[in-house]
Amino acid sequence: MVLKSFVEVDIDSHFPLENLPYGIFIIKSSEQQQQLPHPCVAIGEFVFDLSVISSVGLFNGPFLKDSDCFHQSSLNKFVGMGRPAWKEARTTIQKLLSVDEPTLRDNAILREKSLLPMSKVQMLLPTIIGDYTDFFSSMYHARNCGIMFRGPENAINPNWFHLPIAYHGRASSIVVSGTDIIRPRGQSHPAGNSPPYFGPSRKLDFELEMAAVVGPGNELGKPVDVNEAADHIFGLVLMNDWSARDIQAWEYVPLGPFLGKSFGTTISPWIVTLDALEPFSCDAPKQEPQPLPYLAEKNSKNYDISLEVRIKSAGQEQESVLTKSNFKHLYWTITQQVAHHTINGCNLRPGDLLGTGTISGPEPDSLGCLLELTWNGKNSLNLNGLPRTFLEDGDEVVLTGVCKGDGYKVGFGTCSGKILPAQN
Ligand SMILES: O=C(O)/C=C/C(=O)CC(=O)CC(=O)O
Ligand SMILES: [Ca+2]
Ligand SMILES: [Mg+2]
């Protein structure tokens, strides 16, 4: 059954009553006197201000009634409260926005205060991200990178099928969708015996990823059981792990990515909860060899989320679709990522971000980055008639993700960023 709200929601909207993704907004300064950031959910073309609803006492269940979690300028407190509080919030908000519920529907003043058109607000980062880890969980992506860098015989390192590989990313340079990205400068991979050159990256790339937002953390020294890991994940966002392939190729042996990735990572502003994604859960791929017991799940789940990357280059009116992939192609699940991340006792904290790694699929048009799509710059793509390998200044890259339900969609909106020229 499709749920119905008194707020008008287009059939193609990413944000019907079934979704209710969380974000943090601020009223655009030109609209009114500057306000503090507030937690909200998206409904149709509106944001629903949860601080207003909390102030008038409409969150009246046991977990939220005395909480100031919706009077914070980030979602960290709310996501840290765990599934019972999330369920209570979802039930309350779904009821308040439903067409059959008069509380808000018939109260024009409260409606006006709590429902703001998206055009009048600016979205901020939804959580304060203390730590950010990026996994490498698509087998197709790992295999393609391996073939390019090590040849077909040794494409996938032997450890890959035994554990979800990851590196520690840089949290300070994570930005919200819409933020420009300055082309990084750095040392780059020398050709043959020449010395490395220094300058603006010549191989700037995007990576189509999603990321899990950590809910309640774990105590230092206490690993999370893989079968309980879902209770530690609040939801998912879209993520673009911008990557300078020339800088990365020269620096990453032996300790992994560093400056080739830490200049910027973009996430979408809306966190879609695992509760909203549940109708789109599907079996994860069969794992062979069987993982060790601490990674063996009773129920190994992925989500059917259609993903797409578009590019709009400077001077071009039309966007071009670069790739179409799906979250369900991931080999290692997000719950296995949490179990592996914590198995040594490492503590996760509310709001931490766990990137999936580039989500490539099996088809040539489902590859999740330009490194793969152009085979490291060897094959040009055709962008409305113009040849292209890596990103150029002025390019805007837009990621989208959506689950297609029966008569409704649960979507992530977009995650976009434009490349600005390198600075001296
Ligand atoms: O397999 C390799 O040696 C290299 C792999 C990559 O460069 C992929 C990458 O950038 C990791 C990531 O997805 O962030
Ligand atoms: Ca990555
Ligand atoms: Mg990055």
Short mmCIF file of C-alpha atoms and ligand atoms in Angstrom, two decimals:
data_model
loop_
_atom_site.label_atom_id
_atom_site.label_comp_id
_atom_site.label_asym_id
_atom_site.label_seq_id
_atom_site.Cartn_x
_atom_site.Cartn_y
_atom_site.Cartn_z
CA MET A 1 0.00 0.00 0.00
CA VAL A 2 1.29 3.47 -0.89
CA LEU A 3 1.22 5.84 2.10
CA LYS A 4 -0.42 9.19 1.59
CA SER A 5 0.53 12.53 3.10
CA PHE A 6 -1.41 15.81 3.16
CA VAL A 7 1.82 17.29 1.75
CA GLU A 8 1.74 16.89 -2.02
CA VAL A 9 4.36 14.35 -3.13
CA ASP A 10 5.01 13.73 -6.82
CA ILE A 11 5.00 10.07 -7.90
CA ASP A 12 8.65 10.44 -8.99
CA SER A 13 9.75 12.18 -5.79
CA HIS A 14 12.61 10.56 -3.88
CA PHE A 15 10.99 11.69 -0.64
CA PRO A 16 7.52 10.20 -0.04
CA LEU A 17 6.16 9.22 3.37
CA GLU A 18 7.85 5.81 2.98
CA ASN A 19 11.30 7.45 2.99
CA LEU A 20 11.67 10.31 5.51
CA PRO A 21 15.44 10.74 5.27
CA TYR A 22 17.16 12.87 7.91
CA GLY A 23 19.25 15.96 7.34
CA ILE A 24 20.39 19.25 8.84
CA PHE A 25 19.22 22.51 7.30
CA ILE A 26 19.63 26.20 7.77
CA ILE A 27 17.29 28.86 6.37
CA LYS A 28 19.00 30.69 3.51
CA SER A 29 20.24 33.99 4.87
CA SER A 30 18.42 36.06 2.26
CA GLU A 31 15.07 34.60 3.34
CA GLN A 32 15.03 35.56 6.99
CA GLN A 33 17.40 36.44 9.80
CA GLN A 34 20.05 33.72 10.04
CA GLN A 35 18.87 30.80 12.14
CA LEU A 36 20.65 27.93 13.78
CA PRO A 37 20.91 24.61 11.95
CA HIS A 38 18.02 22.25 12.74
CA PRO A 39 17.40 18.53 12.19
CA CYS A 40 14.71 17.74 9.64
CA VAL A 41 13.29 15.05 7.39
CA ALA A 42 12.46 15.49 3.71
CA ILE A 43 8.85 15.14 2.52
CA GLY A 44 8.15 15.89 -1.16
CA GLU A 45 9.63 19.32 -1.87
CA PHE A 46 9.66 20.35 1.79
CA VAL A 47 11.84 19.99 4.84
CA PHE A 48 10.01 19.14 8.04
CA ASP A 49 11.67 20.94 10.96
CA LEU A 50 11.92 18.44 13.83
CA SER A 51 12.94 21.09 16.36
CA VAL A 52 9.54 22.76 15.91
CA ILE A 53 7.71 19.47 16.39
CA SER A 54 9.79 18.68 19.45
CA SER A 55 9.20 22.15 20.94
CA VAL A 56 5.42 21.74 20.82
CA GLY A 57 5.65 18.34 22.53
CA LEU A 58 4.57 16.14 19.62
CA PHE A 59 7.42 13.68 20.14
CA ASN A 60 5.70 12.21 23.16
CA GLY A 61 6.90 8.59 23.20
CA PRO A 62 9.20 7.20 25.91
CA PHE A 63 12.51 7.67 24.08
CA LEU A 64 12.05 11.15 22.63
CA LYS A 65 9.72 12.95 25.03
CA ASP A 66 12.45 14.35 27.29
CA SER A 67 15.25 14.40 24.75
CA ASP A 68 16.89 17.48 23.23
CA CYS A 69 18.17 15.44 20.26
CA PHE A 70 16.18 17.54 17.78
CA HIS A 71 17.51 20.78 19.26
CA GLN A 72 21.05 19.98 18.17
CA SER A 73 22.86 21.37 15.15
CA SER A 74 23.91 17.87 14.04
CA LEU A 75 22.26 14.44 14.08
CA ASN A 76 24.98 12.81 16.21
CA LYS A 77 22.90 12.73 19.38
CA PHE A 78 19.83 11.27 17.66
CA VAL A 79 21.73 8.63 15.67
CA GLY A 80 23.55 7.61 18.86
CA MET A 81 20.25 6.85 20.63
CA GLY A 82 19.70 3.66 18.66
CA ARG A 83 16.93 1.78 16.92
CA PRO A 84 14.13 2.13 19.53
CA ALA A 85 14.39 5.94 19.32
CA TRP A 86 14.64 5.82 15.51
CA LYS A 87 11.51 3.64 15.30
CA GLU A 88 9.61 5.95 17.63
CA ALA A 89 10.61 9.00 15.57
CA ARG A 90 9.64 7.33 12.28
CA THR A 91 6.24 6.23 13.57
CA THR A 92 5.52 9.68 15.02
CA ILE A 93 6.60 11.58 11.89
CA GLN A 94 4.76 9.21 9.53
CA LYS A 95 1.59 9.69 11.56
CA LEU A 96 1.92 13.50 11.82
CA LEU A 97 2.40 13.87 8.05
CA SER A 98 -0.29 11.38 7.09
CA VAL A 99 -3.41 12.58 5.26
CA ASP A 100 -5.66 11.08 7.93
CA GLU A 101 -4.07 12.89 10.88
CA PRO A 102 -5.54 16.32 11.73
CA THR A 103 -2.89 17.56 14.23
CA LEU A 104 -0.77 19.27 11.57
CA ARG A 105 -3.06 19.00 8.58
CA ASP A 106 -5.63 21.25 10.23
CA ASN A 107 -3.22 23.61 11.99
CA ALA A 108 -2.05 26.21 9.46
CA ILE A 109 0.26 28.04 11.88
CA LEU A 110 2.12 24.90 12.93
CA ARG A 111 2.27 23.71 9.32
CA GLU A 112 3.79 26.97 8.21
CA LYS A 113 6.35 26.89 10.99
CA SER A 114 7.40 23.27 10.49
CA LEU A 115 7.20 22.72 6.71
CA LEU A 116 9.61 24.83 4.68
CA PRO A 117 10.07 24.68 0.90
CA MET A 118 13.44 23.15 0.00
CA SER A 119 14.13 26.19 -2.18
CA LYS A 120 14.33 28.35 0.96
CA VAL A 121 16.82 26.23 2.87
CA GLN A 122 20.42 25.16 2.56
CA MET A 123 21.41 21.63 3.56
CA LEU A 124 24.51 21.13 5.71
CA LEU A 125 26.52 18.03 6.63
CA PRO A 126 24.09 15.82 8.58
CA THR A 127 26.56 14.69 11.26
CA ILE A 128 29.85 15.77 12.73
CA ILE A 129 32.09 13.08 11.27
CA GLY A 130 34.78 12.13 13.76
CA ASP A 131 36.28 9.36 11.68
CA TYR A 132 35.93 8.22 8.10
CA THR A 133 36.95 4.83 6.72
CA ASP A 134 36.72 3.81 3.08
CA PHE A 135 36.30 0.15 2.11
CA PHE A 136 37.01 -1.57 -1.21
CA SER A 137 34.04 -3.94 -1.31
CA SER A 138 33.10 -4.31 -4.98
CA MET A 139 34.79 -7.33 -6.50
CA TYR A 140 34.34 -5.89 -9.99
CA HIS A 141 36.12 -2.68 -8.99
CA ALA A 142 38.91 -4.56 -7.20
CA ARG A 143 39.39 -6.88 -10.15
CA ASN A 144 39.50 -4.09 -12.74
CA CYS A 145 42.00 -2.04 -10.70
CA GLY A 146 44.06 -5.19 -10.20
CA ILE A 147 44.11 -6.06 -13.91
CA MET A 148 45.23 -2.51 -14.71
CA PHE A 149 47.97 -2.34 -12.08
CA ARG A 150 49.11 -5.95 -11.66
CA GLY A 151 47.83 -7.82 -14.71
CA PRO A 152 45.12 -10.48 -15.00
CA GLU A 153 47.14 -13.22 -13.21
CA ASN A 154 47.37 -11.36 -9.86
CA ALA A 155 44.41 -9.03 -10.22
CA ILE A 156 42.79 -9.59 -6.82
CA ASN A 157 45.18 -9.87 -3.86
CA PRO A 158 44.70 -13.13 -1.90
CA ASN A 159 43.55 -11.28 1.26
CA TRP A 160 40.62 -9.65 -0.57
CA PHE A 161 38.28 -12.67 -0.36
CA HIS A 162 39.00 -13.11 3.37
CA LEU A 163 38.41 -9.61 4.71
CA PRO A 164 36.83 -6.30 3.69
CA ILE A 165 39.90 -4.20 2.75
CA ALA A 166 39.84 -0.54 3.80
CA TYR A 167 41.97 2.53 4.49
CA HIS A 168 41.48 5.33 6.99
CA GLY A 169 40.26 8.41 5.14
CA ARG A 170 40.33 12.05 6.10
CA ALA A 171 37.21 13.30 7.91
CA SER A 172 38.04 17.03 7.85
CA SER A 173 37.66 17.36 4.08
CA ILE A 174 34.26 15.67 3.79
CA VAL A 175 31.86 18.23 2.32
CA VAL A 176 28.15 18.31 1.59
CA SER A 177 26.73 18.05 -1.94
CA GLY A 178 26.99 21.32 -3.85
CA THR A 179 30.42 22.27 -2.47
CA ASP A 180 33.04 23.05 -5.15
CA ILE A 181 36.16 20.89 -5.26
CA ILE A 182 39.53 22.52 -5.99
CA ARG A 183 41.75 20.44 -8.26
CA PRO A 184 44.58 19.16 -6.05
CA ARG A 185 48.26 19.71 -6.79
CA GLY A 186 50.88 17.18 -5.86
CA GLN A 187 53.65 14.84 -6.91
CA SER A 188 52.65 12.51 -9.64
CA HIS A 189 53.68 9.19 -10.99
CA PRO A 190 56.76 9.53 -13.20
CA ALA A 191 56.76 7.78 -16.56
CA GLY A 192 59.64 5.29 -16.92
CA ASN A 193 62.84 6.62 -15.29
CA SER A 194 61.89 10.30 -15.27
CA PRO A 195 61.63 12.12 -11.92
CA PRO A 196 58.15 12.77 -10.49
CA TYR A 197 56.56 16.01 -11.65
CA PHE A 198 54.74 18.46 -9.41
CA GLY A 199 51.59 20.30 -10.40
CA PRO A 200 47.81 20.14 -10.74
CA SER A 201 46.54 16.56 -10.98
CA ARG A 202 46.11 15.45 -14.59
CA LYS A 203 44.07 12.38 -13.69
CA LEU A 204 41.27 13.68 -11.50
CA ASP A 205 38.48 11.13 -11.03
CA PHE A 206 35.22 10.55 -9.18
CA GLU A 207 34.28 7.36 -7.35
CA LEU A 208 30.64 6.25 -7.15
CA GLU A 209 30.17 5.10 -3.57
CA MET A 210 27.67 4.99 -0.77
CA ALA A 211 28.53 5.30 2.91
CA ALA A 212 27.02 4.00 6.13
CA VAL A 213 26.43 6.48 8.95
CA VAL A 214 27.27 4.89 12.29
CA GLY A 215 24.53 5.01 14.95
CA PRO A 216 25.42 3.87 18.47
CA GLY A 217 29.13 3.23 18.74
CA ASN A 218 30.95 0.46 20.57
CA GLU A 219 33.20 0.67 23.58
CA LEU A 220 36.94 0.54 22.96
CA GLY A 221 37.96 -3.11 23.23
CA LYS A 222 34.45 -4.49 22.59
CA PRO A 223 33.91 -5.69 19.01
CA VAL A 224 30.45 -5.56 17.40
CA ASP A 225 28.96 -8.97 16.56
CA VAL A 226 28.27 -9.24 12.84
CA ASN A 227 24.67 -10.33 13.51
CA GLU A 228 24.07 -7.22 15.65
CA ALA A 229 25.94 -4.81 13.40
CA ALA A 230 22.76 -3.47 11.73
CA ASP A 231 21.79 -1.90 15.06
CA HIS A 232 24.95 0.22 14.79
CA ILE A 233 24.07 1.60 11.34
CA PHE A 234 21.62 4.50 11.16
CA GLY A 235 21.44 4.74 7.39
CA LEU A 236 23.16 5.41 4.08
CA VAL A 237 24.24 8.43 2.05
CA LEU A 238 25.64 8.81 -1.47
CA MET A 239 29.37 9.48 -1.53
CA ASN A 240 31.85 10.65 -4.15
CA ASP A 241 35.41 9.79 -3.13
CA TRP A 242 37.20 12.21 -5.48
CA SER A 243 40.53 10.66 -6.43
CA ALA A 244 43.65 12.06 -8.12
CA ARG A 245 44.88 8.91 -9.85
CA ASP A 246 48.33 10.27 -10.74
CA ILE A 247 49.04 11.40 -7.16
CA GLN A 248 47.58 8.16 -5.77
CA ALA A 249 49.59 5.88 -8.06
CA TRP A 250 52.90 7.44 -6.95
CA GLU A 251 52.21 7.64 -3.21
CA TYR A 252 50.10 4.61 -2.29
CA VAL A 253 52.78 1.92 -1.98
CA PRO A 254 53.13 0.66 0.74
CA LEU A 255 50.75 2.49 3.10
CA GLY A 256 47.72 3.17 0.90
CA PRO A 257 45.89 6.27 -0.35
CA PHE A 258 46.87 9.61 1.20
CA LEU A 259 46.91 12.99 -0.61
CA GLY A 260 45.38 11.51 -3.75
CA LYS A 261 42.07 11.28 -1.85
CA SER A 262 42.20 13.58 1.19
CA PHE A 263 41.57 16.84 -0.71
CA GLY A 264 37.80 16.28 -0.74
CA THR A 265 35.01 13.75 -0.36
CA THR A 266 31.40 14.71 -1.08
CA ILE A 267 28.31 13.21 0.56
CA SER A 268 24.60 13.75 -0.07
CA PRO A 269 22.78 15.71 2.66
CA TRP A 270 20.03 13.13 3.25
CA ILE A 271 20.59 10.01 5.35
CA VAL A 272 18.14 7.33 4.22
CA THR A 273 17.53 5.04 7.19
CA LEU A 274 17.92 1.26 7.07
CA ASP A 275 14.25 1.13 8.13
CA ALA A 276 13.24 2.96 4.93
CA LEU A 277 15.54 0.70 2.88
CA GLU A 278 14.24 -2.55 4.39
CA PRO A 279 11.61 -3.21 1.62
CA PHE A 280 14.49 -3.11 -0.88
CA SER A 281 16.78 -5.55 0.91
CA CYS A 282 18.01 -8.51 -1.13
CA ASP A 283 20.42 -11.40 -0.71
CA ALA A 284 24.09 -10.45 -0.81
CA PRO A 285 26.30 -12.39 -3.28
CA LYS A 286 27.40 -15.84 -2.16
CA GLN A 287 30.85 -15.65 -0.60
CA GLU A 288 33.43 -18.22 -1.63
CA PRO A 289 35.59 -19.07 0.31
CA GLN A 290 33.37 -18.88 3.37
CA PRO A 291 34.45 -16.03 5.62
CA LEU A 292 35.87 -16.68 9.09
CA PRO A 293 33.21 -17.10 11.82
CA TYR A 294 33.39 -13.46 13.01
CA LEU A 295 32.35 -12.38 9.48
CA ALA A 296 29.79 -15.15 8.86
CA GLU A 297 26.29 -13.67 8.96
CA LYS A 298 23.06 -15.56 9.61
CA ASN A 299 21.38 -13.34 7.05
CA SER A 300 23.66 -11.61 4.57
CA LYS A 301 21.83 -8.63 3.08
CA ASN A 302 22.35 -6.01 0.43
CA TYR A 303 19.95 -3.37 -0.87
CA ASP A 304 18.62 -2.92 -4.41
CA ILE A 305 19.56 0.73 -4.97
CA SER A 306 19.91 1.90 -8.59
CA LEU A 307 22.82 4.30 -8.91
CA GLU A 308 23.72 6.69 -11.70
CA VAL A 309 26.50 9.19 -12.37
CA ARG A 310 26.01 12.15 -14.71
CA ILE A 311 28.46 14.80 -15.79
CA LYS A 312 27.87 18.35 -16.98
CA SER A 313 30.98 19.90 -18.47
CA ALA A 314 31.74 23.60 -18.60
CA GLY A 315 30.18 25.10 -21.71
CA GLN A 316 27.86 22.15 -22.35
CA GLU A 317 24.14 22.49 -21.79
CA GLN A 318 23.43 18.77 -21.69
CA GLU A 319 24.36 16.33 -18.98
CA SER A 320 25.78 12.95 -20.05
CA VAL A 321 25.22 9.72 -18.17
CA LEU A 322 28.61 8.20 -17.33
CA THR A 323 27.54 5.02 -15.61
CA LYS A 324 24.67 3.06 -14.04
CA SER A 325 25.35 0.65 -11.21
CA ASN A 326 23.63 -0.83 -8.16
CA PHE A 327 24.46 -1.13 -4.46
CA LYS A 328 23.52 -4.83 -4.61
CA HIS A 329 26.76 -5.59 -6.51
CA LEU A 330 28.83 -5.19 -3.33
CA TYR A 331 30.54 -8.42 -2.21
CA TRP A 332 31.19 -7.44 1.42
CA THR A 333 28.09 -6.18 3.27
CA ILE A 334 27.99 -3.07 5.45
CA THR A 335 27.37 -5.26 8.49
CA GLN A 336 30.51 -7.29 7.73
CA GLN A 337 32.38 -3.99 7.37
CA VAL A 338 31.27 -2.94 10.87
CA ALA A 339 32.19 -6.35 12.35
CA HIS A 340 35.60 -6.31 10.69
CA HIS A 341 36.30 -2.68 11.61
CA THR A 342 35.71 -3.42 15.30
CA ILE A 343 37.10 -6.98 15.60
CA ASN A 344 40.43 -5.68 16.95
CA GLY A 345 38.58 -3.61 19.56
CA CYS A 346 38.57 -0.37 17.57
CA ASN A 347 35.66 1.82 18.64
CA LEU A 348 33.22 3.42 16.23
CA ARG A 349 31.38 6.55 17.33
CA PRO A 350 27.98 8.02 16.36
CA GLY A 351 28.23 9.91 13.07
CA ASP A 352 31.34 8.10 11.81
CA LEU A 353 31.25 7.40 8.09
CA LEU A 354 32.06 4.04 6.46
CA GLY A 355 32.40 4.28 2.67
CA THR A 356 31.60 1.15 0.68
CA GLY A 357 34.35 1.63 -1.90
CA THR A 358 33.66 2.24 -5.57
CA ILE A 359 30.48 0.40 -6.58
CA SER A 360 31.22 -1.13 -9.97
CA GLY A 361 28.97 -3.75 -11.50
CA PRO A 362 29.75 -6.54 -13.95
CA GLU A 363 28.82 -4.67 -17.17
CA PRO A 364 31.09 -2.24 -19.06
CA ASP A 365 28.52 0.54 -18.55
CA SER A 366 28.29 -0.10 -14.79
CA LEU A 367 31.84 0.85 -13.82
CA GLY A 368 32.04 3.29 -10.92
CA CYS A 369 34.94 5.60 -11.83
CA LEU A 370 36.75 7.08 -14.84
CA LEU A 371 39.85 5.00 -14.06
CA GLU A 372 37.81 1.94 -15.03
CA LEU A 373 35.56 3.54 -17.66
CA THR A 374 38.57 4.85 -19.63
CA TRP A 375 40.95 2.06 -18.59
CA ASN A 376 43.36 4.53 -16.95
CA GLY A 377 42.95 7.10 -19.70
CA LYS A 378 43.61 4.74 -22.62
CA ASN A 379 40.08 4.87 -24.04
CA SER A 380 38.23 8.17 -24.37
CA LEU A 381 34.56 8.49 -23.56
CA ASN A 382 32.27 10.43 -25.84
CA LEU A 383 30.63 13.38 -24.02
CA ASN A 384 28.07 14.80 -26.44
CA GLY A 385 30.58 14.42 -29.28
CA LEU A 386 33.71 15.46 -27.34
CA PRO A 387 36.38 12.94 -26.29
CA ARG A 388 37.08 12.72 -22.56
CA THR A 389 39.27 10.72 -20.20
CA PHE A 390 39.57 12.37 -16.74
CA LEU A 391 37.79 15.35 -15.12
CA GLU A 392 38.37 18.88 -16.41
CA ASP A 393 37.93 22.21 -14.66
CA GLY A 394 34.29 23.24 -14.72
CA ASP A 395 32.97 19.67 -14.80
CA GLU A 396 30.08 19.02 -12.46
CA VAL A 397 29.64 15.39 -11.39
CA VAL A 398 26.21 14.33 -10.08
CA LEU A 399 25.53 11.01 -8.31
CA THR A 400 21.98 9.82 -7.73
CA GLY A 401 20.49 6.75 -6.09
CA VAL A 402 16.94 5.45 -5.91
CA CYS A 403 15.00 2.34 -4.85
CA LYS A 404 11.97 1.67 -7.02
CA GLY A 405 8.94 0.51 -5.05
CA ASP A 406 5.47 -0.37 -6.25
CA GLY A 407 3.98 3.08 -6.95
CA TYR A 408 6.61 5.03 -5.01
CA LYS A 409 10.37 5.62 -4.79
CA VAL A 410 12.77 5.79 -1.90
CA GLY A 411 15.64 7.96 -3.08
CA PHE A 412 18.76 9.72 -1.94
CA GLY A 413 18.44 12.93 -3.96
CA THR A 414 21.76 13.94 -5.50
CA CYS A 415 25.39 14.24 -4.50
CA SER A 416 27.14 16.78 -6.69
CA GLY A 417 30.35 18.76 -6.92
CA LYS A 418 32.04 21.01 -9.48
CA ILE A 419 35.77 21.05 -10.21
CA LEU A 420 37.50 24.41 -9.81
CA PRO A 421 41.00 25.07 -11.23
CA ALA A 422 44.02 24.29 -9.05
CA GLN A 423 45.26 27.16 -6.89
CA ASN A 424 48.86 28.35 -6.74
O1 LIG B 1 44.32 -2.39 -6.62
C1 LIG B 1 45.08 -1.42 -6.49
O2 LIG B 1 46.30 -1.54 -6.37
C2 LIG B 1 44.54 -0.06 -6.47
C3 LIG B 1 43.23 0.17 -6.33
C4 LIG B 1 42.71 1.51 -6.41
O3 LIG B 1 43.41 2.45 -6.75
C5 LIG B 1 41.27 1.71 -6.12
C6 LIG B 1 41.01 2.82 -5.19
O4 LIG B 1 41.20 4.00 -5.49
C7 LIG B 1 40.50 2.49 -3.87
C8 LIG B 1 39.19 3.11 -3.61
O5 LIG B 1 38.18 2.60 -4.14
O6 LIG B 1 39.12 4.14 -2.88
CA CA B 2 37.16 4.99 -2.55
MG MG B 3 38.09 11.31 -1.29
#
